[in-house]
Short mmCIF file of C-alpha atoms in Angstrom, two decimals:
data_model
loop_
_atom_site.label_atom_id
_atom_site.label_comp_id
_atom_site.label_asym_id
_atom_site.label_seq_id
_atom_site.Cartn_x
_atom_site.Cartn_y
_atom_site.Cartn_z
CA MET A 273 -36.89 18.92 6.38
CA CYS A 274 -33.83 18.52 8.57
CA GLN A 275 -32.29 15.77 7.52
CA LEU A 276 -29.20 15.70 10.38
CA GLN A 277 -32.55 15.12 13.30
CA ASP A 278 -32.13 11.36 13.38
CA ILE A 279 -28.60 10.80 12.19
CA PRO A 280 -26.93 9.95 15.51
CA LYS A 281 -23.83 11.23 16.90
CA SER A 282 -21.05 9.88 19.30
CA LEU A 283 -20.85 11.88 22.60
CA CYS A 284 -16.77 12.11 22.68
CA PRO A 285 -16.66 14.59 19.70
CA LEU A 286 -19.71 16.27 20.73
CA VAL A 287 -18.17 17.00 24.44
CA CYS A 288 -14.56 17.99 23.25
CA LYS A 289 -15.44 20.06 20.20
CA TRP A 290 -18.94 21.02 20.26
CA THR A 291 -19.43 22.66 23.98
CA TYR A 292 -22.12 19.61 24.34
CA SER A 293 -22.73 18.37 27.84
CA ALA A 294 -23.38 15.00 28.79
CA ASP A 295 -26.04 15.50 31.16
CA GLY A 296 -27.51 18.86 29.70
CA GLY A 297 -27.73 18.65 25.95
CA TRP A 298 -27.23 21.43 24.00
CA ASP A 299 -26.28 24.80 25.70
CA GLU A 300 -28.95 27.69 23.70
CA SER A 301 -27.33 30.48 25.30
CA PHE A 302 -23.56 29.36 23.14
CA TRP A 303 -24.95 29.85 19.83
CA LYS A 304 -27.23 32.70 19.90
CA LYS A 305 -23.65 34.24 21.44
CA ILE A 306 -21.51 33.49 18.45
CA ASN A 307 -24.21 34.46 16.30
CA LEU A 308 -25.15 30.66 15.41
CA GLU A 309 -29.21 30.95 16.75
CA ASP A 310 -29.98 28.87 13.88
CA PHE A 311 -28.88 26.34 14.95
CA VAL A 312 -31.21 26.27 18.18
CA ALA A 313 -34.31 26.63 15.51
CA ASP A 314 -36.78 23.74 15.28
CA ASN A 315 -35.20 21.59 17.99
CA TYR A 316 -31.46 21.79 16.92
CA CYS A 317 -32.72 19.72 13.85
CA LYS A 318 -29.55 21.56 11.99
CA ILE A 319 -26.97 19.52 14.38
CA GLY A 320 -29.50 16.90 15.66
CA THR A 321 -30.21 16.07 19.05
CA GLN A 322 -29.54 12.14 18.89
CA VAL A 323 -26.35 11.72 21.02
CA LEU A 324 -24.77 8.01 21.58
CA SER A 325 -21.92 6.97 24.52
CA PRO A 326 -19.22 5.28 22.67
CA GLY A 327 -19.48 1.60 22.25
CA ASP A 328 -23.27 1.67 21.83
CA PRO A 329 -24.35 0.08 19.30
CA LEU A 330 -25.89 2.09 15.58
CA GLY A 331 -28.80 1.34 14.42
CA LYS A 332 -28.90 -2.75 13.29
CA GLY A 333 -25.30 -3.05 12.10
CA LEU A 334 -23.33 -2.64 8.80
CA THR A 335 -25.90 -2.12 6.04
CA PRO A 336 -25.31 -4.55 2.74
CA GLU A 337 -23.63 -1.49 0.65
CA ALA A 338 -20.96 -0.93 3.39
CA ALA A 339 -20.37 -4.26 4.21
CA LYS A 340 -20.07 -5.27 0.38
CA GLU A 341 -17.37 -1.88 -0.52
CA LEU A 342 -15.32 -3.90 3.15
CA GLY A 343 -15.68 -7.31 2.74
CA LEU A 344 -17.57 -7.91 6.00
CA PRO A 345 -20.67 -9.62 7.02
CA ALA A 346 -23.72 -7.48 7.04
CA GLY A 347 -25.14 -6.85 10.15
CA ILE A 348 -22.11 -6.84 12.31
CA ALA A 349 -22.21 -4.64 15.17
CA VAL A 350 -21.00 -0.86 14.51
CA ALA A 351 -20.20 0.97 17.30
CA ALA A 352 -20.79 4.66 18.18
CA SER A 353 -17.17 6.25 17.60
CA LEU A 354 -14.31 8.05 19.63
CA ILE A 355 -11.64 10.73 18.51
CA ASP A 356 -8.39 9.11 17.46
CA ALA A 357 -6.43 10.01 20.63
CA HIS A 358 -9.46 9.07 22.98
CA ALA A 359 -9.59 5.96 21.35
CA GLY A 360 -5.93 5.38 21.85
CA GLY A 361 -6.17 6.61 25.90
CA LEU A 362 -9.22 3.75 26.12
CA GLY A 363 -6.67 1.63 24.54
CA VAL A 364 -4.12 1.71 26.97
CA ILE A 365 -5.36 3.00 30.24
CA GLY A 366 -7.23 0.31 31.67
CA ALA A 367 -5.00 -2.36 31.04
CA ASP A 368 -4.38 -4.95 33.76
CA VAL A 369 -1.16 -3.77 35.87
CA LYS A 370 -1.48 -6.81 38.52
CA GLY A 371 2.37 -8.61 38.93
CA TYR A 372 3.93 -5.38 37.48
CA ASN A 373 5.22 -3.29 40.69
CA LEU A 374 3.65 -0.87 39.44
CA PRO A 375 2.02 2.32 42.23
CA CYS A 376 -1.40 2.49 40.44
CA GLU A 377 -1.44 -1.27 41.15
CA ASN A 378 -3.91 -0.78 44.04
CA GLN A 379 -4.82 2.85 42.98
CA PRO A 380 -7.86 3.80 41.01
CA ILE A 381 -7.92 4.18 38.03
CA THR A 382 -7.69 8.18 37.85
CA SER A 383 -3.98 7.76 39.02
CA ARG A 384 -3.17 7.13 35.57
CA LEU A 385 -2.31 9.60 32.94
CA ALA A 386 -2.33 8.85 29.15
CA VAL A 387 0.18 10.17 26.60
CA ILE A 388 -0.66 9.46 23.36
CA CYS A 389 2.26 10.69 21.11
CA GLY A 390 2.98 10.73 17.60
CA THR A 391 2.52 13.53 14.91
CA SER A 392 1.50 15.51 18.14
CA SER A 393 1.23 14.10 21.72
CA CYS A 394 -2.18 14.14 23.99
CA HIS A 395 -2.22 13.84 27.57
CA MET A 396 -5.31 12.04 29.03
CA GLY A 397 -6.11 12.34 32.83
CA ILE A 398 -9.00 11.36 33.96
CA SER A 399 -10.92 12.44 37.73
CA PRO A 400 -14.69 11.54 39.36
CA ASP A 401 -15.37 15.10 39.74
CA PRO A 402 -15.01 18.17 36.99
CA ILE A 403 -11.15 19.64 38.01
CA PHE A 404 -10.85 22.40 35.84
CA VAL A 405 -6.91 23.03 35.03
CA PRO A 406 -5.25 26.44 33.76
CA GLY A 407 -4.06 25.36 30.12
CA ILE A 408 -5.78 22.03 29.92
CA TRP A 409 -8.36 21.12 28.19
CA GLY A 410 -11.67 20.03 29.56
CA PRO A 411 -13.08 18.46 32.21
CA TYR A 412 -15.10 16.64 29.70
CA PHE A 413 -17.62 14.22 31.32
CA SER A 414 -17.60 10.66 29.87
CA ALA A 415 -15.58 11.76 27.02
CA MET A 416 -13.65 8.71 27.03
CA VAL A 417 -14.02 6.75 30.08
CA PRO A 418 -17.81 6.24 30.73
CA GLY A 419 -18.49 7.98 34.13
CA LEU A 420 -15.62 10.14 34.27
CA TRP A 421 -14.30 13.66 33.68
CA LEU A 422 -11.49 13.86 31.45
CA ASN A 423 -8.74 16.91 31.16
CA GLU A 424 -6.83 17.03 27.70
CA GLY A 425 -3.28 18.09 27.73
CA GLY A 426 -1.23 18.39 23.89
CA GLN A 427 1.94 19.17 22.49
CA SER A 428 1.74 20.34 18.77
CA VAL A 429 3.37 18.65 16.60
CA THR A 430 6.49 16.76 18.34
CA GLY A 431 6.97 13.93 16.38
CA LYS A 432 7.33 16.32 13.54
CA LEU A 433 9.47 18.68 15.08
CA ILE A 434 11.79 15.34 15.79
CA GLU A 435 12.04 14.75 12.33
CA HIS A 436 12.42 18.84 11.68
CA VAL A 437 15.21 19.02 14.08
CA VAL A 438 17.08 16.07 12.56
CA GLN A 439 16.36 16.32 8.40
CA GLY A 440 16.99 19.90 8.77
CA HIS A 441 21.16 19.83 9.99
CA ALA A 442 24.14 19.59 7.75
CA ALA A 443 24.78 15.83 9.04
CA TYR A 444 21.74 14.35 8.02
CA PRO A 445 23.00 13.15 4.73
CA GLU A 446 25.64 11.07 6.43
CA LEU A 447 23.08 9.56 9.08
CA GLN A 448 20.97 8.43 6.48
CA ALA A 449 23.64 6.63 4.79
CA LYS A 450 25.51 4.88 7.99
CA ALA A 451 21.95 4.05 9.25
CA SER A 452 20.72 2.41 5.77
CA ALA A 453 24.29 0.44 5.57
CA ARG A 454 23.08 -0.80 8.69
CA PHE A 455 19.04 -1.58 7.50
CA GLN A 456 18.35 0.38 10.62
CA SER A 457 16.00 3.72 11.15
CA ILE A 458 17.88 6.78 11.52
CA TYR A 459 16.57 7.13 15.32
CA THR A 460 17.53 3.41 16.19
CA TYR A 461 21.04 4.57 14.75
CA LEU A 462 21.18 7.69 16.63
CA ASN A 463 20.35 6.17 19.67
CA SER A 464 23.12 3.30 19.03
CA HIS A 465 25.28 6.67 18.32
CA LEU A 466 24.50 8.36 21.47
CA ASP A 467 25.60 5.28 23.57
CA SER A 468 29.00 4.81 21.64
CA ILE A 469 29.71 8.55 23.14
CA LYS A 470 28.84 8.79 26.10
CA LYS A 471 31.20 7.12 27.84
CA SER A 472 31.25 6.51 31.37
CA LEU A 473 28.03 9.23 31.61
CA PRO A 474 24.28 8.00 31.62
CA VAL A 475 23.03 9.03 28.18
CA GLY A 476 20.97 12.38 29.14
CA PHE A 477 23.68 13.43 31.11
CA LEU A 478 25.24 14.45 27.18
CA THR A 479 23.13 17.38 27.17
CA VAL A 480 24.55 19.44 30.58
CA ASP A 481 25.48 22.84 28.17
CA LEU A 482 22.46 21.94 25.43
CA HIS A 483 19.05 23.02 26.47
CA VAL A 484 15.83 23.06 23.72
CA TRP A 485 12.23 24.79 24.48
CA PRO A 486 10.41 22.50 22.01
CA ASP A 487 7.32 25.20 21.36
CA PHE A 488 8.64 26.02 17.08
CA HIS A 489 4.86 25.89 16.13
CA GLY A 490 3.28 27.44 19.46
CA ASN A 491 2.91 25.97 22.56
CA ARG A 492 -0.68 23.84 23.53
CA SER A 493 -0.25 22.89 27.26
CA PRO A 494 -0.09 24.15 29.96
CA LEU A 495 0.40 27.65 28.69
CA ALA A 496 -1.76 27.72 25.87
CA ASP A 497 0.41 30.71 23.72
CA LEU A 498 0.44 30.31 19.75
CA THR A 499 3.02 33.32 19.88
CA LEU A 500 5.85 31.14 21.55
CA LYS A 501 8.63 30.25 19.26
CA GLY A 502 11.48 27.50 19.45
CA MET A 503 14.89 27.90 21.36
CA VAL A 504 18.01 26.26 21.68
CA THR A 505 21.41 27.63 23.36
CA GLY A 506 24.40 25.71 23.70
CA LEU A 507 25.30 25.33 20.07
CA ARG A 508 28.89 25.02 18.81
CA LEU A 509 30.48 26.21 15.93
CA SER A 510 30.26 22.34 14.33
CA HIS A 511 28.02 20.39 12.52
CA ASN A 512 28.82 16.42 12.70
CA LEU A 513 26.95 13.67 13.44
CA ASP A 514 27.94 13.83 17.00
CA ASP A 515 26.34 17.79 17.08
CA LEU A 516 23.15 15.74 15.36
CA ALA A 517 22.79 13.65 17.83
CA LEU A 518 23.24 15.75 20.58
CA LEU A 519 20.41 17.88 19.37
CA TYR A 520 18.23 15.05 18.91
CA LEU A 521 18.89 13.77 22.25
CA ALA A 522 17.84 17.77 23.91
CA THR A 523 14.61 17.73 22.12
CA VAL A 524 13.44 14.03 22.81
CA GLN A 525 14.36 15.55 26.72
CA ALA A 526 12.43 18.96 25.94
CA ILE A 527 9.39 17.14 24.97
CA ALA A 528 9.51 14.91 28.30
CA LEU A 529 10.04 18.30 30.15
CA GLY A 530 7.06 19.52 28.65
CA THR A 531 5.52 16.40 29.93
CA ARG A 532 6.39 17.01 33.19
CA HIS A 533 5.02 20.83 32.76
CA ILE A 534 1.59 19.49 31.88
CA LEU A 535 1.82 16.67 34.45
CA GLU A 536 2.63 19.25 37.30
CA THR A 537 -0.10 21.50 36.17
CA MET A 538 -2.34 18.79 36.21
CA GLU A 539 -1.36 17.82 39.74
CA GLU A 540 -1.56 21.51 41.09
CA ALA A 541 -4.91 21.56 39.96
CA GLY A 542 -6.27 18.36 41.75
CA HIS A 543 -5.07 15.29 39.74
CA SER A 544 -2.82 12.56 41.48
CA ILE A 545 -1.06 10.27 38.64
CA SER A 546 1.37 8.06 39.78
CA THR A 547 2.18 6.28 36.60
CA LEU A 548 2.24 6.88 32.61
CA PHE A 549 0.82 5.01 29.96
CA LEU A 550 2.41 5.51 26.52
CA CYS A 551 1.16 4.85 23.34
CA GLY A 552 1.78 5.74 19.64
CA GLY A 553 4.71 6.42 17.11
CA LEU A 554 6.83 7.74 19.36
CA SER A 555 5.85 5.44 22.20
CA LYS A 556 8.47 2.69 19.96
CA ASN A 557 11.57 4.39 20.23
CA PRO A 558 13.24 3.39 23.52
CA LEU A 559 14.88 6.57 24.38
CA PHE A 560 11.92 8.76 24.07
CA VAL A 561 10.51 6.31 26.64
CA GLN A 562 13.52 6.30 28.76
CA MET A 563 13.38 10.46 28.82
CA HIS A 564 9.62 10.30 30.28
CA ALA A 565 10.27 7.99 32.68
CA ASP A 566 13.26 9.89 33.99
CA ILE A 567 12.23 13.10 33.72
CA THR A 568 8.71 12.77 34.71
CA GLY A 569 10.11 10.35 37.72
CA LEU A 570 6.92 7.77 37.34
CA PRO A 571 6.64 4.95 35.82
CA VAL A 572 5.91 4.22 32.08
CA VAL A 573 3.62 1.08 30.83
CA LEU A 574 3.64 0.59 26.85
CA SER A 575 1.18 -1.20 25.62
CA GLN A 576 1.80 -5.17 23.79
CA GLU A 577 -0.46 -3.68 20.84
CA VAL A 578 1.66 -0.40 19.93
CA GLU A 579 -1.32 0.83 17.70
CA SER A 580 -3.70 1.22 21.35
CA VAL A 581 -5.96 3.51 18.83
CA LEU A 582 -7.15 0.36 17.17
CA VAL A 583 -7.80 -1.80 20.62
CA GLY A 584 -9.81 1.44 21.73
CA ALA A 585 -11.82 1.03 18.07
CA ALA A 586 -11.64 -3.13 19.18
CA ILE A 587 -13.10 -2.31 22.91
CA LEU A 588 -15.84 0.15 21.48
CA GLY A 589 -16.60 -2.70 19.00
CA ALA A 590 -16.65 -5.28 21.65
CA CYS A 591 -19.13 -3.58 23.67
CA ALA A 592 -21.15 -2.92 20.95
CA SER A 593 -21.59 -6.56 20.01
CA GLY A 594 -22.43 -7.62 22.96
CA ASP A 595 -19.08 -9.46 24.14
CA PHE A 596 -18.64 -7.19 27.24
CA THR A 597 -21.48 -5.64 28.92
CA SER A 598 -19.16 -2.24 30.12
CA VAL A 599 -16.38 -0.32 28.30
CA ARG A 600 -14.50 -0.41 31.51
CA GLU A 601 -15.12 -4.40 31.61
CA ALA A 602 -13.74 -4.46 28.00
CA MET A 603 -10.85 -2.12 28.71
CA ALA A 604 -9.36 -4.15 31.68
CA ARG A 605 -9.57 -7.31 29.54
CA MET A 606 -8.68 -6.17 26.52
CA GLY A 607 -5.56 -3.62 27.38
CA LYS A 608 -2.91 -5.86 27.73
CA VAL A 609 0.91 -4.33 29.34
CA GLY A 610 4.05 -5.25 26.80
CA LYS A 611 6.79 -3.47 28.71
CA VAL A 612 7.36 -1.22 31.98
CA VAL A 613 10.52 1.50 32.05
CA PHE A 614 10.90 2.24 35.48
CA PRO A 615 12.86 5.95 36.34
CA LYS A 616 16.55 5.84 37.22
CA PRO A 617 16.28 7.71 40.18
CA GLU A 618 20.01 8.23 40.51
CA GLU A 619 19.63 10.70 37.53
CA LYS A 620 16.79 12.78 38.92
CA ARG A 621 18.69 15.55 40.48
CA PHE A 622 20.03 15.95 36.80
CA TYR A 623 16.50 16.19 35.23
CA ASP A 624 15.30 18.47 37.84
CA LYS A 625 18.30 21.16 37.22
CA LYS A 626 17.46 20.59 33.04
CA TYR A 627 13.44 21.00 34.40
CA LYS A 628 14.82 25.10 36.13
CA VAL A 629 16.27 25.61 33.00
CA PHE A 630 13.63 24.59 30.53
CA LEU A 631 11.11 26.77 32.63
CA LYS A 632 13.68 29.59 32.15
CA LEU A 633 13.87 29.32 28.65
CA VAL A 634 9.93 30.24 28.68
CA GLU A 635 10.49 33.18 30.88
CA HIS A 636 13.37 34.58 29.64
CA GLN A 637 11.55 34.56 25.85
CA LYS A 638 8.37 35.88 27.32
CA GLU A 639 10.78 39.18 28.66
CA TYR A 640 12.89 39.35 25.46
CA ALA A 641 9.11 39.92 23.72
CA ALA A 642 8.39 42.47 25.84
CA ILE A 643 11.76 44.12 25.50
CA MET A 644 10.85 44.32 21.88
CA ASN A 645 7.31 45.61 22.16
CA GLU A 646 8.63 48.68 24.12
CA ASP A 647 7.47 52.25 22.81
CA ILE A 648 10.96 53.25 21.41
#
């Protein structure tokens, strides 16, 4: 007897990770093609066919055993879940933006791109019809917002990359000591240090001759090339705190340039995006946020609640409990704008040039690889 047959599963991970179709179920030919036809046997009893949409209530709620372990009332509503990044997107992308002078205010929700940025970054774009975007995952129907198709771009280990660059620098011990003396995080100190050395220039202009390609761990989107490596051009024969601050700035800019690359690829395929909605750990860094606004040329909305994954989970719970009749209604009521960061138009030309260099870096890397792969 198959015990998995009656266990309900969330539509989100099945659609995004298991090739399940929200309107057609499992694809029998797929499982047979990859030699897992035993999954098809007995009406898919090994993987189950009971699928719930995120926010649907599960059974009779929290069991007495689970309630005791969690210190919650038995029977409290339990909702079908979302993948963590998708919950973050749900928690931030539907916020009511009236009165913030944003281009998306009088546009459909599909004009918004959610960027969930932490250890890695995920770029969630939605559309009423399926859009196939080269190098971008999806389209997935109802995988995040019910009734809409989802495309998911991503950058691997973005937060880890910044940490790697900073902590691997010779001046890191000095940075730690100075930040500790001020009772600041190392990133708050680095941001203030950049302000102290910029003189009359905008901070971003300090990297006019320092450029980074950020794919130290391969490219997830939009090139989908795991063989790519990181690149830095413009290093000097010094390793003081100024050098560390500049390399940190160039790395943050490179991540934002990668977001622009993903954004432009999505728009070329048919998305129309006018506003970014950022959440996650990296969105707590003002420099990271400002660089995303300046480099993409789009305003950035930050959620009132930084941990938007928790807001997304709460939205699902509120639907399961019956407090809201739909996920869309709960998104609009529970997602709150905390801050809006606008791009600085006077800096557009500089970042347009940085972006050209950014694309040249990967072009050159591929040329180097081709040369080295030539027959000797």
